[in-house]
PDB file of N, CA and C in Angstrom:
ATOM      1  N   MET A1318       0.818  -1.192   0.000  1.00 74.00           N
ATOM      2  CA  MET A1318       0.000   0.000   0.000  1.00 74.00           C
ATOM      3  C   MET A1318       0.867   1.262   0.000  1.00 74.00           C
ATOM      4  N   SER A1319       2.007   1.242   0.714  1.00 81.00           N
ATOM      5  CA  SER A1319       2.847   2.439   0.738  1.00 81.00           C
ATOM      6  C   SER A1319       3.425   2.734  -0.645  1.00 81.00           C
ATOM      7  N   GLN A1320       3.580   1.716  -1.481  1.00 90.00           N
ATOM      8  CA  GLN A1320       4.034   1.937  -2.864  1.00 90.00           C
ATOM      9  C   GLN A1320       2.999   2.762  -3.627  1.00 90.00           C
ATOM     10  N   HIS A1321       1.729   2.497  -3.380  1.00 92.00           N
ATOM     11  CA  HIS A1321       0.648   3.275  -3.999  1.00 92.00           C
ATOM     12  C   HIS A1321       0.742   4.742  -3.584  1.00 92.00           C
ATOM     13  N   TYR A1322       0.934   5.001  -2.281  1.00 93.00           N
ATOM     14  CA  TYR A1322       1.038   6.369  -1.793  1.00 93.00           C
ATOM     15  C   TYR A1322       2.331   7.028  -2.273  1.00 93.00           C
ATOM     16  N   TYR A1323       3.407   6.255  -2.416  1.00 95.00           N
ATOM     17  CA  TYR A1323       4.648   6.797  -2.958  1.00 95.00           C
ATOM     18  C   TYR A1323       4.409   7.323  -4.374  1.00 95.00           C
ATOM     19  N   GLN A1324       3.739   6.538  -5.198  1.00 95.00           N
ATOM     20  CA  GLN A1324       3.458   6.965  -6.572  1.00 95.00           C
ATOM     21  C   GLN A1324       2.538   8.182  -6.608  1.00 95.00           C
ATOM     22  N   LEU A1325       1.524   8.218  -5.746  1.00 94.00           N
ATOM     23  CA  LEU A1325       0.632   9.378  -5.668  1.00 94.00           C
ATOM     24  C   LEU A1325       1.401  10.627  -5.241  1.00 94.00           C
ATOM     25  N   CYS A1326       2.231  10.488  -4.230  1.00 95.00           N
ATOM     26  CA  CYS A1326       3.000  11.637  -3.749  1.00 95.00           C
ATOM     27  C   CYS A1326       3.963  12.142  -4.818  1.00 95.00           C
ATOM     28  N   CYS A1327       4.576  11.229  -5.564  1.00 96.00           N
ATOM     29  CA  CYS A1327       5.455  11.647  -6.670  1.00 96.00           C
ATOM     30  C   CYS A1327       4.651  12.408  -7.722  1.00 96.00           C
ATOM     31  N   ARG A1328       3.466  11.953  -8.021  1.00 95.00           N
ATOM     32  CA  ARG A1328       2.614  12.611  -9.009  1.00 95.00           C
ATOM     33  C   ARG A1328       2.167  13.984  -8.523  1.00 95.00           C
ATOM     34  N   TYR A1329       1.923  14.127  -7.216  1.00 94.00           N
ATOM     35  CA  TYR A1329       1.444  15.384  -6.641  1.00 94.00           C
ATOM     36  C   TYR A1329       2.572  16.279  -6.139  1.00 94.00           C
ATOM     37  N   ASN A1330       3.820  15.926  -6.389  1.00 96.00           N
ATOM     38  CA  ASN A1330       4.963  16.711  -5.928  1.00 96.00           C
ATOM     39  C   ASN A1330       4.835  18.161  -6.409  1.00 96.00           C
ATOM     40  N   GLY A1331       4.959  19.112  -5.471  1.00 94.00           N
ATOM     41  CA  GLY A1331       4.823  20.527  -5.791  1.00 94.00           C
ATOM     42  C   GLY A1331       3.408  21.056  -5.697  1.00 94.00           C
ATOM     43  N   LYS A1332       2.461  20.176  -5.416  1.00 93.00           N
ATOM     44  CA  LYS A1332       1.056  20.576  -5.320  1.00 93.00           C
ATOM     45  C   LYS A1332       0.592  20.535  -3.862  1.00 93.00           C
ATOM     46  N   VAL A1333      -0.460  21.280  -3.574  1.00 92.00           N
ATOM     47  CA  VAL A1333      -1.045  21.280  -2.228  1.00 92.00           C
ATOM     48  C   VAL A1333      -1.976  20.075  -2.106  1.00 92.00           C
ATOM     49  N   VAL A1334      -1.801  19.314  -1.022  1.00 94.00           N
ATOM     50  CA  VAL A1334      -2.588  18.107  -0.790  1.00 94.00           C
ATOM     51  C   VAL A1334      -3.127  18.097   0.634  1.00 94.00           C
ATOM     52  N   ARG A1335      -4.084  17.215   0.841  1.00 94.00           N
ATOM     53  CA  ARG A1335      -4.606  16.929   2.181  1.00 94.00           C
ATOM     54  C   ARG A1335      -4.313  15.467   2.447  1.00 94.00           C
ATOM     55  N   ILE A1336      -3.569  15.192   3.518  1.00 94.00           N
ATOM     56  CA  ILE A1336      -3.165  13.828   3.863  1.00 94.00           C
ATOM     57  C   ILE A1336      -3.767  13.461   5.213  1.00 94.00           C
ATOM     58  N   ASN A1337      -4.433  12.322   5.288  1.00 94.00           N
ATOM     59  CA  ASN A1337      -4.938  11.763   6.541  1.00 94.00           C
ATOM     60  C   ASN A1337      -3.972  10.677   6.985  1.00 94.00           C
ATOM     61  N   ASP A1338      -3.671  10.647   8.288  1.00 95.00           N
ATOM     62  CA  ASP A1338      -2.777   9.601   8.776  1.00 95.00           C
ATOM     63  C   ASP A1338      -3.504   8.640   9.719  1.00 95.00           C
ATOM     64  N   ARG A1339      -2.814   7.603  10.146  1.00 95.00           N
ATOM     65  CA  ARG A1339      -3.413   6.554  10.984  1.00 95.00           C
ATOM     66  C   ARG A1339      -3.816   7.037  12.372  1.00 95.00           C
ATOM     67  N   HIS A1340      -3.278   8.176  12.794  1.00 94.00           N
ATOM     68  CA  HIS A1340      -3.600   8.717  14.113  1.00 94.00           C
ATOM     69  C   HIS A1340      -4.780   9.675  14.061  1.00 94.00           C
ATOM     70  N   GLY A1341      -5.410   9.795  12.904  1.00 95.00           N
ATOM     71  CA  GLY A1341      -6.561  10.672  12.756  1.00 95.00           C
ATOM     72  C   GLY A1341      -6.218  12.125  12.478  1.00 95.00           C
ATOM     73  N   ARG A1342      -4.942  12.433  12.307  1.00 95.00           N
ATOM     74  CA  ARG A1342      -4.533  13.813  12.022  1.00 95.00           C
ATOM     75  C   ARG A1342      -4.656  14.105  10.537  1.00 95.00           C
ATOM     76  N   VAL A1343      -4.904  15.363  10.229  1.00 93.00           N
ATOM     77  CA  VAL A1343      -4.999  15.823   8.847  1.00 93.00           C
ATOM     78  C   VAL A1343      -3.855  16.795   8.607  1.00 93.00           C
ATOM     79  N   HIS A1344      -3.099  16.550   7.544  1.00 94.00           N
ATOM     80  CA  HIS A1344      -1.961  17.393   7.180  1.00 94.00           C
ATOM     81  C   HIS A1344      -2.293  18.060   5.848  1.00 94.00           C
ATOM     82  N   VAL A1345      -2.282  19.391   5.825  1.00 92.00           N
ATOM     83  CA  VAL A1345      -2.543  20.130   4.596  1.00 92.00           C
ATOM     84  C   VAL A1345      -1.300  20.930   4.272  1.00 92.00           C
ATOM     85  N   GLY A1346      -0.758  20.711   3.082  1.00 93.00           N
ATOM     86  CA  GLY A1346       0.440  21.433   2.688  1.00 93.00           C
ATOM     87  C   GLY A1346       0.888  21.046   1.295  1.00 93.00           C
ATOM     88  N   ARG A1347       1.972  21.670   0.875  1.00 94.00           N
ATOM     89  CA  ARG A1347       2.538  21.416  -0.447  1.00 94.00           C
ATOM     90  C   ARG A1347       3.634  20.361  -0.322  1.00 94.00           C
ATOM     91  N   ILE A1348       3.569  19.340  -1.144  1.00 96.00           N
ATOM     92  CA  ILE A1348       4.612  18.311  -1.149  1.00 96.00           C
ATOM     93  C   ILE A1348       5.865  18.916  -1.766  1.00 96.00           C
ATOM     94  N   CYS A1349       6.971  18.868  -1.011  1.00 96.00           N
ATOM     95  CA  CYS A1349       8.208  19.450  -1.515  1.00 96.00           C
ATOM     96  C   CYS A1349       9.274  18.397  -1.821  1.00 96.00           C
ATOM     97  N   ARG A1350       9.115  17.171  -1.314  1.00 96.00           N
ATOM     98  CA  ARG A1350      10.095  16.114  -1.558  1.00 96.00           C
ATOM     99  C   ARG A1350       9.470  14.767  -1.217  1.00 96.00           C
ATOM    100  N   VAL A1351       9.866  13.739  -1.956  1.00 97.00           N
ATOM    101  CA  VAL A1351       9.357  12.393  -1.705  1.00 97.00           C
ATOM    102  C   VAL A1351      10.523  11.413  -1.776  1.00 97.00           C
ATOM    103  N   THR A1352      10.629  10.541  -0.751  1.00 96.00           N
ATOM    104  CA  THR A1352      11.584   9.433  -0.797  1.00 96.00           C
ATOM    105  C   THR A1352      10.777   8.137  -0.759  1.00 96.00           C
ATOM    106  N   GLN A1353      11.452   7.015  -0.791  1.00 95.00           N
ATOM    107  CA  GLN A1353      10.760   5.727  -0.773  1.00 95.00           C
ATOM    108  C   GLN A1353       9.982   5.497   0.518  1.00 95.00           C
ATOM    109  N   SER A1354      10.354   6.187   1.602  1.00 95.00           N
ATOM    110  CA  SER A1354       9.680   5.945   2.881  1.00 95.00           C
ATOM    111  C   SER A1354       9.008   7.177   3.488  1.00 95.00           C
ATOM    112  N   THR A1355       9.277   8.364   2.962  1.00 96.00           N
ATOM    113  CA  THR A1355       8.803   9.597   3.595  1.00 96.00           C
ATOM    114  C   THR A1355       8.354  10.610   2.553  1.00 96.00           C
ATOM    115  N   VAL A1356       7.290  11.324   2.883  1.00 97.00           N
ATOM    116  CA  VAL A1356       6.874  12.473   2.077  1.00 97.00           C
ATOM    117  C   VAL A1356       7.089  13.708   2.953  1.00 97.00           C
ATOM    118  N   PHE A1357       7.685  14.744   2.373  1.00 97.00           N
ATOM    119  CA  PHE A1357       7.942  15.986   3.091  1.00 97.00           C
ATOM    120  C   PHE A1357       6.962  17.034   2.589  1.00 97.00           C
ATOM    121  N   ILE A1358       6.241  17.647   3.526  1.00 96.00           N
ATOM    122  CA  ILE A1358       5.270  18.672   3.139  1.00 96.00           C
ATOM    123  C   ILE A1358       5.556  19.971   3.874  1.00 96.00           C
ATOM    124  N   GLU A1359       5.272  21.067   3.178  1.00 95.00           N
ATOM    125  CA  GLU A1359       5.343  22.398   3.766  1.00 95.00           C
ATOM    126  C   GLU A1359       3.921  22.769   4.143  1.00 95.00           C
ATOM    127  N   PRO A1360       3.614  22.863   5.438  1.00 93.00           N
ATOM    128  CA  PRO A1360       2.229  23.104   5.851  1.00 93.00           C
ATOM    129  C   PRO A1360       1.721  24.465   5.375  1.00 93.00           C
ATOM    130  N   VAL A1361       0.459  24.507   5.017  1.00 88.00           N
ATOM    131  CA  VAL A1361      -0.186  25.759   4.626  1.00 88.00           C
ATOM    132  C   VAL A1361      -0.512  26.532   5.890  1.00 88.00           C
ATOM    133  N   ILE A1362      -0.129  27.812   5.900  1.00 85.00           N
ATOM    134  CA  ILE A1362      -0.454  28.674   7.027  1.00 85.00           C
ATOM    135  C   ILE A1362      -1.195  29.890   6.489  1.00 85.00           C
ATOM    136  N   GLN A1363      -2.173  30.330   7.238  1.00 73.00           N
ATOM    137  CA  GLN A1363      -2.954  31.490   6.826  1.00 73.00           C
ATOM    138  C   GLN A1363      -2.282  32.743   7.355  1.00 73.00           C
ATOM    139  N   ARG A1364      -2.127  33.713   6.481  1.00 65.00           N
ATOM    140  CA  ARG A1364      -1.515  34.982   6.868  1.00 65.00           C
ATOM    141  C   ARG A1364      -2.587  36.045   6.991  1.00 65.00           C
ATOM    142  N   GLY A1365      -2.449  36.881   7.967  1.00 61.00           N
ATOM    143  CA  GLY A1365      -3.334  38.025   8.122  1.00 61.00           C
ATOM    144  C   GLY A1365      -2.518  39.298   8.007  1.00 61.00           C
ATOM    145  N   GLY A1366      -3.151  40.390   7.685  1.00 55.00           N
ATOM    146  CA  GLY A1366      -2.397  41.630   7.520  1.00 55.00           C
ATOM    147  C   GLY A1366      -3.231  42.842   7.852  1.00 55.00           C
ATOM    148  N   TYR A1367      -2.685  43.986   7.508  1.00 53.00           N
ATOM    149  CA  TYR A1367      -3.305  45.254   7.863  1.00 53.00           C
ATOM    150  C   TYR A1367      -3.731  46.081   6.660  1.00 53.00           C
ATOM    151  N   GLY A1368      -3.750  45.524   5.498  1.00 49.00           N
ATOM    152  CA  GLY A1368      -4.143  46.314   4.339  1.00 49.00           C
ATOM    153  C   GLY A1368      -3.729  45.624   3.073  1.00 49.00           C
ATOM    154  N   PHE A1369      -3.548  46.407   2.037  1.00 50.00           N
ATOM    155  CA  PHE A1369      -3.205  45.838   0.745  1.00 50.00           C
ATOM    156  C   PHE A1369      -1.845  46.361   0.313  1.00 50.00           C
ATOM    157  N   GLY A1370      -1.157  45.591  -0.481  1.00 48.00           N
ATOM    158  CA  GLY A1370       0.154  45.995  -0.977  1.00 48.00           C
ATOM    159  C   GLY A1370       1.178  44.928  -0.676  1.00 48.00           C
ATOM    160  N   PHE A1371       2.417  45.269  -0.852  1.00 50.00           N
ATOM    161  CA  PHE A1371       3.491  44.298  -0.651  1.00 50.00           C
ATOM    162  C   PHE A1371       3.650  43.975   0.826  1.00 50.00           C
ATOM    163  N   GLY A1372       3.591  42.707   1.142  1.00 50.00           N
ATOM    164  CA  GLY A1372       3.753  42.272   2.516  1.00 50.00           C
ATOM    165  C   GLY A1372       2.520  42.432   3.383  1.00 50.00           C
ATOM    166  N   TYR A1373       1.433  42.886   2.822  1.00 50.00           N
ATOM    167  CA  TYR A1373       0.211  43.093   3.594  1.00 50.00           C
ATOM    168  C   TYR A1373      -0.936  42.334   2.945  1.00 50.00           C
ATOM    169  N   GLY A1374      -2.019  42.236   3.649  1.00 48.00           N
ATOM    170  CA  GLY A1374      -3.191  41.572   3.098  1.00 48.00           C
ATOM    171  C   GLY A1374      -3.336  40.175   3.649  1.00 48.00           C
ATOM    172  N   TYR A1375      -4.312  39.491   3.150  1.00 55.00           N
ATOM    173  CA  TYR A1375      -4.593  38.136   3.604  1.00 55.00           C
ATOM    174  C   TYR A1375      -4.221  37.153   2.516  1.00 55.00           C
ATOM    175  N   GLY A1376      -3.902  35.966   2.919  1.00 60.00           N
ATOM    176  CA  GLY A1376      -3.547  34.944   1.947  1.00 60.00           C
ATOM    177  C   GLY A1376      -2.978  33.731   2.648  1.00 60.00           C
ATOM    178  N   TYR A1377      -2.300  32.904   1.879  1.00 72.00           N
ATOM    179  CA  TYR A1377      -1.721  31.673   2.401  1.00 72.00           C
ATOM    180  C   TYR A1377      -0.237  31.659   2.119  1.00 72.00           C
ATOM    181  N   GLY A1378       0.502  31.037   3.017  1.00 82.00           N
ATOM    182  CA  GLY A1378       1.925  30.834   2.851  1.00 82.00           C
ATOM    183  C   GLY A1378       2.259  29.417   3.292  1.00 82.00           C
ATOM    184  N   TYR A1379       3.535  29.118   3.355  1.00 87.00           N
ATOM    185  CA  TYR A1379       3.966  27.770   3.713  1.00 87.00           C
ATOM    186  C   TYR A1379       4.959  27.835   4.861  1.00 87.00           C
ATOM    187  N   GLY A1380       4.832  26.881   5.775  1.00 90.00           N
ATOM    188  CA  GLY A1380       5.728  26.783   6.912  1.00 90.00           C
ATOM    189  C   GLY A1380       6.915  25.889   6.601  1.00 90.00           C
ATOM    190  N   ALA A1381       7.700  25.606   7.624  1.00 93.00           N
ATOM    191  CA  ALA A1381       8.877  24.748   7.478  1.00 93.00           C
ATOM    192  C   ALA A1381       8.441  23.316   7.148  1.00 93.00           C
ATOM    193  N   PRO A1382       9.114  22.675   6.190  1.00 94.00           N
ATOM    194  CA  PRO A1382       8.723  21.312   5.813  1.00 94.00           C
ATOM    195  C   PRO A1382       8.987  20.301   6.931  1.00 94.00           C
ATOM    196  N   TYR A1383       8.172  19.280   6.958  1.00 95.00           N
ATOM    197  CA  TYR A1383       8.378  18.168   7.883  1.00 95.00           C
ATOM    198  C   TYR A1383       8.045  16.871   7.170  1.00 95.00           C
ATOM    199  N   GLY A1384       8.592  15.770   7.676  1.00 96.00           N
ATOM    200  CA  GLY A1384       8.407  14.472   7.046  1.00 96.00           C
ATOM    201  C   GLY A1384       7.274  13.682   7.661  1.00 96.00           C
ATOM    202  N   LEU A1385       6.622  12.922   6.827  1.00 95.00           N
ATOM    203  CA  LEU A1385       5.536  12.042   7.249  1.00 95.00           C
ATOM    204  C   LEU A1385       5.789  10.685   6.593  1.00 95.00           C
ATOM    205  N   GLY A1386       5.847   9.636   7.411  1.00 95.00           N
ATOM    206  CA  GLY A1386       6.106   8.300   6.884  1.00 95.00           C
ATOM    207  C   GLY A1386       4.993   7.834   5.969  1.00 95.00           C
ATOM    208  N   LEU A1387       5.371   7.269   4.831  1.00 94.00           N
ATOM    209  CA  LEU A1387       4.364   6.787   3.877  1.00 94.00           C
ATOM    210  C   LEU A1387       3.508   5.680   4.476  1.00 94.00           C
ATOM    211  N   GLY A1388       4.050   4.920   5.428  1.00 93.00           N
ATOM    212  CA  GLY A1388       3.282   3.859   6.067  1.00 93.00           C
ATOM    213  C   GLY A1388       2.173   4.371   6.974  1.00 93.00           C
ATOM    214  N   LEU A1389       2.233   5.645   7.349  1.00 93.00           N
ATOM    215  CA  LEU A1389       1.209   6.226   8.218  1.00 93.00           C
ATOM    216  C   LEU A1389       0.019   6.787   7.448  1.00 93.00           C
ATOM    217  N   ILE A1390       0.167   6.943   6.141  1.00 94.00           N
ATOM    218  CA  ILE A1390      -0.873   7.587   5.337  1.00 94.00           C
ATOM    219  C   ILE A1390      -2.050   6.643   5.126  1.00 94.00           C
ATOM    220  N   THR A1391      -3.256   7.168   5.376  1.00 93.00           N
ATOM    221  CA  THR A1391      -4.472   6.392   5.110  1.00 93.00           C
ATOM    222  C   THR A1391      -5.291   7.002   3.984  1.00 93.00           C
ATOM    223  N   GLY A1392      -4.961   8.227   3.602  1.00 92.00           N
ATOM    224  CA  GLY A1392      -5.678   8.866   2.507  1.00 92.00           C
ATOM    225  C   GLY A1392      -4.960  10.118   2.050  1.00 92.00           C
ATOM    226  N   ILE A1393      -5.089  10.423   0.760  1.00 90.00           N
ATOM    227  CA  ILE A1393      -4.465  11.619   0.209  1.00 90.00           C
ATOM    228  C   ILE A1393      -5.379  12.174  -0.868  1.00 90.00           C
ATOM    229  N   ALA A1394      -5.524  13.489  -0.885  1.00 90.00           N
ATOM    230  CA  ALA A1394      -6.370  14.140  -1.886  1.00 90.00           C
ATOM    231  C   ALA A1394      -5.690  15.410  -2.353  1.00 90.00           C
ATOM    232  N   LEU A1395      -5.833  15.706  -3.610  1.00 87.00           N
ATOM    233  CA  LEU A1395      -5.310  16.940  -4.166  1.00 87.00           C
ATOM    234  C   LEU A1395      -6.028  18.097  -3.506  1.00 87.00           C
ATOM    235  N   GLY A1396      -5.297  19.116  -3.084  1.00 75.00           N
ATOM    236  CA  GLY A1396      -5.878  20.173  -2.273  1.00 75.00           C
ATOM    237  C   GLY A1396      -6.322  21.406  -3.008  1.00 75.00           C
ATOM    238  N   GLY A1397      -6.362  21.412  -4.319  1.00 63.00           N
ATOM    239  CA  GLY A1397      -6.734  22.610  -5.057  1.00 63.00           C
ATOM    240  C   GLY A1397      -8.121  23.134  -4.716  1.00 63.00           C
ATOM    241  N   LEU A1398      -9.022  22.277  -4.354  1.00 54.00           N
ATOM    242  CA  LEU A1398     -10.389  22.703  -4.048  1.00 54.00           C
ATOM    243  C   LEU A1398     -10.613  22.970  -2.564  1.00 54.00           C
ATOM    244  N   LEU A1399      -9.571  22.801  -1.741  1.00 53.00           N
ATOM    245  CA  LEU A1399      -9.742  22.963  -0.300  1.00 53.00           C
ATOM    246  C   LEU A1399      -9.929  24.409   0.110  1.00 53.00           C
ATOM    247  N   PHE A1400      -9.505  25.357  -0.703  1.00 50.00           N
ATOM    248  CA  PHE A1400      -9.498  26.751  -0.284  1.00 50.00           C
ATOM    249  C   PHE A1400     -10.580  27.584  -0.965  1.00 50.00           C
ATOM    250  N   TRP A1401     -11.426  26.998  -1.776  1.00 43.00           N
ATOM    251  CA  TRP A1401     -12.449  27.771  -2.506  1.00 43.00           C
ATOM    252  C   TRP A1401     -13.797  27.569  -1.916  1.00 43.00           C
TER     253      TRP A1401
END
């Protein structure tokens, strides 16, 4: 089964995804790297601001990447529709 998730993660590399793990946690972020045993994602963080212009306003950014073992994944979905 982890081979299936490895192939999915490789296909979704660079895209925002939603990953469910065996502990019931949901991870939302952009896949930045995939190895045979681990997928690394940069979590999506919501930014708030004080107006419009450079460095201000509302939107989304990415946090520091972290690894998630492919054996822990129970589901993965492309995240393009998660924010609309």
